[in-house]
Short mmCIF file of C-alpha atoms in Angstrom, two decimals:
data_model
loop_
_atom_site.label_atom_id
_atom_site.label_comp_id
_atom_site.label_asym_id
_atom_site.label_seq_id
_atom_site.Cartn_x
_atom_site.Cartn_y
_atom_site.Cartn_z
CA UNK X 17 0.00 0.00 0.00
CA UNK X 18 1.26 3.40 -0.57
CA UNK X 19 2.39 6.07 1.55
CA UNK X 20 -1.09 8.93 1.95
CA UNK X 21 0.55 12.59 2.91
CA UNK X 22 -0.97 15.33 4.09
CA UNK X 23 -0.82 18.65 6.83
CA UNK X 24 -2.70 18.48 10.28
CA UNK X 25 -3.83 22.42 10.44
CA UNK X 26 -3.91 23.50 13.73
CA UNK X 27 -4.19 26.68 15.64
CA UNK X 28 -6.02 28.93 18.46
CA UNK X 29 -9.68 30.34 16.98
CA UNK X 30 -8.91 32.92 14.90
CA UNK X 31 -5.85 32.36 13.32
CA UNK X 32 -6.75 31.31 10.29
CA UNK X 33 -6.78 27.76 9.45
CA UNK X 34 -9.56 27.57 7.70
CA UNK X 35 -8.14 30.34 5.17
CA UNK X 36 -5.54 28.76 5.56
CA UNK X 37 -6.80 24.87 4.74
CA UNK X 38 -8.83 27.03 1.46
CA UNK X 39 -5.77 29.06 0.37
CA UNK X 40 -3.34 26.43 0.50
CA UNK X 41 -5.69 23.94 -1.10
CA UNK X 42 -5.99 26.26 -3.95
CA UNK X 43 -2.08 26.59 -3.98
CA UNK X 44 -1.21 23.32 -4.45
CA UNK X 45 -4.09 22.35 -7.12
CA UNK X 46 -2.34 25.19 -9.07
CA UNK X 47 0.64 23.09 -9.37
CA UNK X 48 -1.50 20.02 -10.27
CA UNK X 49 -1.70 17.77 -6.81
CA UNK X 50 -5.31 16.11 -6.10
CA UNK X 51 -5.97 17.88 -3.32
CA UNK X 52 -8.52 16.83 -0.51
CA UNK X 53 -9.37 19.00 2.58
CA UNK X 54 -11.09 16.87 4.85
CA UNK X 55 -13.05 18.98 8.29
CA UNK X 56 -12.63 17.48 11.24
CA UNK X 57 -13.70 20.47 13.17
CA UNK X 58 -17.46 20.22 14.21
CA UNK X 59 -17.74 23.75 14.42
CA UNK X 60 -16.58 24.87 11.04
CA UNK X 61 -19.80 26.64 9.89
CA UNK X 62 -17.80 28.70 7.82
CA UNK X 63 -16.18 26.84 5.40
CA UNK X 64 -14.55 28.29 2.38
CA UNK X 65 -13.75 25.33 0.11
CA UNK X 66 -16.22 21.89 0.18
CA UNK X 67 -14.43 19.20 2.43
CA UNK X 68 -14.49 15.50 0.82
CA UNK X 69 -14.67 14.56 4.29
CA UNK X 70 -16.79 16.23 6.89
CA UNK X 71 -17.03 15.08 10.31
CA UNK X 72 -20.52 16.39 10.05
CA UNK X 73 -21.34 13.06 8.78
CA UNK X 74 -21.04 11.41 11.80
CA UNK X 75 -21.50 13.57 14.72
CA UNK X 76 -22.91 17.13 14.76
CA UNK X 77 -21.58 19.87 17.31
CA UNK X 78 -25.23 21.43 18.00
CA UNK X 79 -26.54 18.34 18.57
CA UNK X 80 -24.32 17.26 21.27
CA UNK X 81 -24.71 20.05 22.53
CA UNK X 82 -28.33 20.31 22.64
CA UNK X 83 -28.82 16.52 23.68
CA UNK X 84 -26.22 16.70 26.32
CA UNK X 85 -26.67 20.00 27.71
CA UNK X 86 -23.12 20.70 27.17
CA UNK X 87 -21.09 24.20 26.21
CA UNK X 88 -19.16 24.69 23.01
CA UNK X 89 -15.79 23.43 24.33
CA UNK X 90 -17.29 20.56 26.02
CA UNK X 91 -19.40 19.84 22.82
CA UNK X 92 -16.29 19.71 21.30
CA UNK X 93 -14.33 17.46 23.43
CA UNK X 94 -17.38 15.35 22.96
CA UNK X 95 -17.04 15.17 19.11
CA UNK X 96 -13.24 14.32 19.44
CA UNK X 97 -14.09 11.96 21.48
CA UNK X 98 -16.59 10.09 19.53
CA UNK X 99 -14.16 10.41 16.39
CA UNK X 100 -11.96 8.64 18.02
CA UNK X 101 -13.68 5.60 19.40
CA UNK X 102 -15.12 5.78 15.73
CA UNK X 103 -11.64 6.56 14.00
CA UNK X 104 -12.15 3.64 11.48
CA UNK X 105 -15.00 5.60 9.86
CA UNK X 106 -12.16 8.17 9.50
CA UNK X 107 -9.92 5.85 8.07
CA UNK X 108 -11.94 4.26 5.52
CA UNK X 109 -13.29 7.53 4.10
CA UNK X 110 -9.28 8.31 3.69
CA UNK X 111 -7.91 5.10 2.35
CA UNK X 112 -10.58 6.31 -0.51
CA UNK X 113 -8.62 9.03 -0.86
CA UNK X 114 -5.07 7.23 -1.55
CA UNK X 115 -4.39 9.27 -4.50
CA UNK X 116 -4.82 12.55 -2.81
CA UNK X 117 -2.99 14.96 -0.70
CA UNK X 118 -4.56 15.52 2.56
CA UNK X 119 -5.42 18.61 4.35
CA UNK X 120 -7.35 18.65 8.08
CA UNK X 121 -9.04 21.37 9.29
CA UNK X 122 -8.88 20.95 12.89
CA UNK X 123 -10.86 22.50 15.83
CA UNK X 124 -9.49 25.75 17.57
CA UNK X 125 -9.78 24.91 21.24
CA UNK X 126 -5.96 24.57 22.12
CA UNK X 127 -6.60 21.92 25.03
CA UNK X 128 -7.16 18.78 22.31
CA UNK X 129 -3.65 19.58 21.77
CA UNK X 130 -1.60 20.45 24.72
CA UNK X 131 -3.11 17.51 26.64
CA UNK X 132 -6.42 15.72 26.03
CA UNK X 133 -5.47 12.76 24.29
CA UNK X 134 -7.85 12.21 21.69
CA UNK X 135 -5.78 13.81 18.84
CA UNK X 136 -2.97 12.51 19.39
CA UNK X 137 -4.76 9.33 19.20
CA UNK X 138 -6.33 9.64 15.57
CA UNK X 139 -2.84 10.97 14.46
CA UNK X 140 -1.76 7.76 15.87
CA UNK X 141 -4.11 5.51 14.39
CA UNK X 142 -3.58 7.20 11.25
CA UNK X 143 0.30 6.50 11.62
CA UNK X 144 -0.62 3.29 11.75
CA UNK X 145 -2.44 3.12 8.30
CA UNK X 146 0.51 4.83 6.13
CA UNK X 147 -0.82 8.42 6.56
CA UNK X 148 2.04 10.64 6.64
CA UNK X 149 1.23 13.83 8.43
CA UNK X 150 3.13 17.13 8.91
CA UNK X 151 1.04 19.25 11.86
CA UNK X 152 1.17 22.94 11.09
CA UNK X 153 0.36 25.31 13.74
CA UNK X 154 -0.78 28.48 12.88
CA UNK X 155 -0.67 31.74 15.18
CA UNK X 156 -1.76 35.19 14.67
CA UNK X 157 1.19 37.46 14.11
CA UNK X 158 -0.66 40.02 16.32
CA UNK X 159 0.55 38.43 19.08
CA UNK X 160 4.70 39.50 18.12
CA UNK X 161 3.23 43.57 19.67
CA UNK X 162 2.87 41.40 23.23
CA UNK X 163 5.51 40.19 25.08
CA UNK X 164 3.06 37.82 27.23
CA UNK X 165 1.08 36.77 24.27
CA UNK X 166 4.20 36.21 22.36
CA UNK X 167 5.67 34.12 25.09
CA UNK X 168 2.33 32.39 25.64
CA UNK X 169 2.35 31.04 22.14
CA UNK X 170 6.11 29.87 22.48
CA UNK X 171 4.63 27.72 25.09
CA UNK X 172 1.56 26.70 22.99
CA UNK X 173 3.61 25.73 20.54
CA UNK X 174 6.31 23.62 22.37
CA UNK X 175 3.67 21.87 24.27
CA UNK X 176 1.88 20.96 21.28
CA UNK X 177 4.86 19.91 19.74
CA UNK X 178 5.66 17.66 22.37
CA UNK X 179 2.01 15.98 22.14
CA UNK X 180 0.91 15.14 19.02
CA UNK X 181 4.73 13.85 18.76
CA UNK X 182 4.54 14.64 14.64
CA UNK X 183 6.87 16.79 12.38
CA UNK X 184 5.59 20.08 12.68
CA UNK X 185 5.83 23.87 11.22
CA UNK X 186 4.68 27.15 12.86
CA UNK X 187 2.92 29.52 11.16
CA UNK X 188 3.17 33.00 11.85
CA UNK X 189 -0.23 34.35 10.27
CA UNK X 190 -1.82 37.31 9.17
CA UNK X 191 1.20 38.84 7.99
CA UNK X 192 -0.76 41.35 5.81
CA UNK X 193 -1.60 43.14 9.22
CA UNK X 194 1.87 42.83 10.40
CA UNK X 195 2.05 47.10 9.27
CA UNK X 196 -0.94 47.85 11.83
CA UNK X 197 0.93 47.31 14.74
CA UNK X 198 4.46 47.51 13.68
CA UNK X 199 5.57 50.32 15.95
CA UNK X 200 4.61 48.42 18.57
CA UNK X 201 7.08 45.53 18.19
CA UNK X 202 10.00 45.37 20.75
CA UNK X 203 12.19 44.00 17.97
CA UNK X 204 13.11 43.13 14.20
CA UNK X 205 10.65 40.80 12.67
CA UNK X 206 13.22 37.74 12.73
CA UNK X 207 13.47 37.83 16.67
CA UNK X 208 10.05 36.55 16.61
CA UNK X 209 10.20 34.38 13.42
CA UNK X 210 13.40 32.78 14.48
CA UNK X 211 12.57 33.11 18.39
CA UNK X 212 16.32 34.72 19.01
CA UNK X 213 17.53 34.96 22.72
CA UNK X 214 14.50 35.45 25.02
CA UNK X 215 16.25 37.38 27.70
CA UNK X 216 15.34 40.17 25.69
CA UNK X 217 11.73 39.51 25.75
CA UNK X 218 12.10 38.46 29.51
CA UNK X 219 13.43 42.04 30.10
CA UNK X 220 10.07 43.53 28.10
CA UNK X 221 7.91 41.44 30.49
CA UNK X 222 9.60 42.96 33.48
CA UNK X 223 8.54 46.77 31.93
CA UNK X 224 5.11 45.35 32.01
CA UNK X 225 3.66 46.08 35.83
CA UNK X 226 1.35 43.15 35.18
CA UNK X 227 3.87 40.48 33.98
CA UNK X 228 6.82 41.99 35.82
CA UNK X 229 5.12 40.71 38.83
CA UNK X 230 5.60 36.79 37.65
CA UNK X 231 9.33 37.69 36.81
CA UNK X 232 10.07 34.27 38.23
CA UNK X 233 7.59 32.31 36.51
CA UNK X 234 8.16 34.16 32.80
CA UNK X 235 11.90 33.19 33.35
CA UNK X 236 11.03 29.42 33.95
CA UNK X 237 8.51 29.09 30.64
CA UNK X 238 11.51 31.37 29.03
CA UNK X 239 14.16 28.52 30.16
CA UNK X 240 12.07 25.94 29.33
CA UNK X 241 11.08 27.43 25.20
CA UNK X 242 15.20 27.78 25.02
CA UNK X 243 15.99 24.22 26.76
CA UNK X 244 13.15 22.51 24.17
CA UNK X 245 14.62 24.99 21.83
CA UNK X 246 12.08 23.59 18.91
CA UNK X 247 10.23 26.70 17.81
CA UNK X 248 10.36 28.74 15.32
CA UNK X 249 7.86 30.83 12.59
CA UNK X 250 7.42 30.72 8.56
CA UNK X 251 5.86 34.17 8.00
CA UNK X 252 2.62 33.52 5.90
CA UNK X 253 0.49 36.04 3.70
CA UNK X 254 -1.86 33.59 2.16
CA UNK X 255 -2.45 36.11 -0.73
CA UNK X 256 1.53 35.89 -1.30
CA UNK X 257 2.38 32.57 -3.51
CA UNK X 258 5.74 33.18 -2.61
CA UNK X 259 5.22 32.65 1.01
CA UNK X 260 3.21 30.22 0.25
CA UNK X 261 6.00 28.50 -1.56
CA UNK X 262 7.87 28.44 0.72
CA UNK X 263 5.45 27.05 3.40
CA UNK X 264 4.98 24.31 1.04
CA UNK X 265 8.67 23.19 0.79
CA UNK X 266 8.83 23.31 4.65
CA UNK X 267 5.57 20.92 4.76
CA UNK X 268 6.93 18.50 1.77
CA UNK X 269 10.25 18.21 3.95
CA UNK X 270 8.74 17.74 7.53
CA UNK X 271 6.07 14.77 6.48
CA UNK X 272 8.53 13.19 3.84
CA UNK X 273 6.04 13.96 0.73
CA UNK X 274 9.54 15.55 -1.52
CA UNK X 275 10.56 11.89 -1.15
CA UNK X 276 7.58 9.81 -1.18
CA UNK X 277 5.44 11.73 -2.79
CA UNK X 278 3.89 11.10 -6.37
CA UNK X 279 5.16 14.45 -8.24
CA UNK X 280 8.14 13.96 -10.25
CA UNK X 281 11.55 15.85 -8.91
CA UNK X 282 14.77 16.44 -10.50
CA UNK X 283 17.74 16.27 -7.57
CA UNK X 284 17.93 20.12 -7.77
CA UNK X 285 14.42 20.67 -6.36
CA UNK X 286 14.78 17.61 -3.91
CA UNK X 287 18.02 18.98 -2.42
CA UNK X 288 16.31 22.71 -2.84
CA UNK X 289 13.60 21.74 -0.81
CA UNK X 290 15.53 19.13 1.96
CA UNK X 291 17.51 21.94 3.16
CA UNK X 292 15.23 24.48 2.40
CA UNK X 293 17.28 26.61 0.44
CA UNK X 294 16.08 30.23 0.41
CA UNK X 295 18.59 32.65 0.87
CA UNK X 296 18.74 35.26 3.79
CA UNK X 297 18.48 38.48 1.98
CA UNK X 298 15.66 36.75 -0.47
CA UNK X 299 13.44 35.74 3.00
CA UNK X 300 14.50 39.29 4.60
CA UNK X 301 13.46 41.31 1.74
CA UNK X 302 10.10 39.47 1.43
CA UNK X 303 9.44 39.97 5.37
CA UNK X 304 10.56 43.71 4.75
CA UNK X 305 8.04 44.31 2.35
CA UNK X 306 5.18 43.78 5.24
CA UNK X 307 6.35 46.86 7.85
#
């Protein structure tokens, strides 16, 4: 049986994945892979492309949530829940998909990541059936003017990371609206895209008369981004091809699809795109063009 590839699109609410999952989608049909986007986010309402796979189709968010007198997150815990004591139905609908590159929209609510267990489960089970996944976790680039939310989302992202245990990329999103609140970031662009040395930002929080007073709790989650020392940002525009490019190459490397994938490559694009070769002042001046 061959090898099934694909992006797990995660993120807080609001950062964009479904945009993301549509744009993307759109992206890579342009360069002529079968592309499926498959929703397994109960929630979605608000769908921009038409999922071949909708979790819809076996458990619906309002009526958990009506039957069981439960809130939106705990509707959705629900749902995850019931998709994965039910993850064959997942399975099968994908093994129907084996000539098609998978992308899955995910719910926002952070906690199925950082340390329920249900995710990580499906990805598991999924694992198991030669589906080769890459999560990519997008976060709003708003949060670069905010030393706290900024550090916050270092910590999101490392603890996510850790869980779902699969190659991963972090988005930094929303790049468009990097210029509103430029002359409120602390630093150049590439301390927060390449997460630099954070006693920098621990000195911001200690400016802050809210976060100074946790000085010795920001310098623990500080030490413990730097000891994990796993995170770092892909600026994204998803009206920018080039960006989008070069998200791409990063995804194709993580879940193995430049090697295993069914698109013909010459050596100079598989070597291009193993070491991700774009050059410093090419990524700088395309950042530079956003502030």
């Amino acid at each position: 049986m061959s090898l099934i590839f694909g992006q797990l699109v995660i993120g807080p609410p609001g950062s964009g994945k479904t945009t993301y999952c549509n744009a993307m989608c759109k992206f890579l049909e342009q360069i002529g892979r079968k592309v499926a986007v498959i929703n397994i986010d109960p929630a979605n309402e608000n769908m921009e492309y038409t999922p071949l796979v909708d979790i819809s189709e076996l458990i619906k968010h309002e009526e958990v949530m009506s039957e069981y007198g439960l809130g939106p997150n705990g509707a959705l815990v629900y749902c995850m829940e019931f998709l994965e004591a039910n993850v064959k139905w997942l399975i099968t609908k994908i093994l129907n998909l084996k000539d098609y590159y998978l992308i899955f929209d995910c719910p926002g609510q952070v906690e199925l990541y950082t340390h329920h267990k249900s995710v990580s489960s499906i990805v598991e089970k999924l694992t198991q059936n030669l589906v080769r996944l890459c999560s990519v976790h997008l976060v709003d680039s708003h949060h670069c003017s905010d030393p706290g939310k900024y550090l916050s989302s270092l910590i999101l992202c490392t603890t996510t990371m850790l869980q779902l245990g699969l190659p991963h990329v972090n988005i930094m999103t929303k790049f468009d609206e990097m210029k509103k609140f430029s002359d409120r970031l602390a630093f150049n662009i590439d301390f927060y895209t390449e997460v630099l040395d954070l006693n920098y930002l621990l000195e911001k929080l200690d400016e802050d008369p809210f976060t100074a007073k946790y000085k010795k709790l920001n310098a623990a989650l500080i030490s413990l981004v730097e000891d994990y020392s796993l995170v770092s940002f892909i600026p994204l525009d998803v009206s920018n091809q080039a960006l989008l490019l070069q998200v791409k190459n990063a995804v194709d490397k993580a879940n193995g699809y430049i090697f295993g994938g069914n698109e013909p490559q010459d050596v100079q694009t598989l070597l291009a795109c193993a070491v991700g070769a774009v050059s410093e002042t090419k990524k700088m001046s395309t950042i530079d063009a956003y502030l």
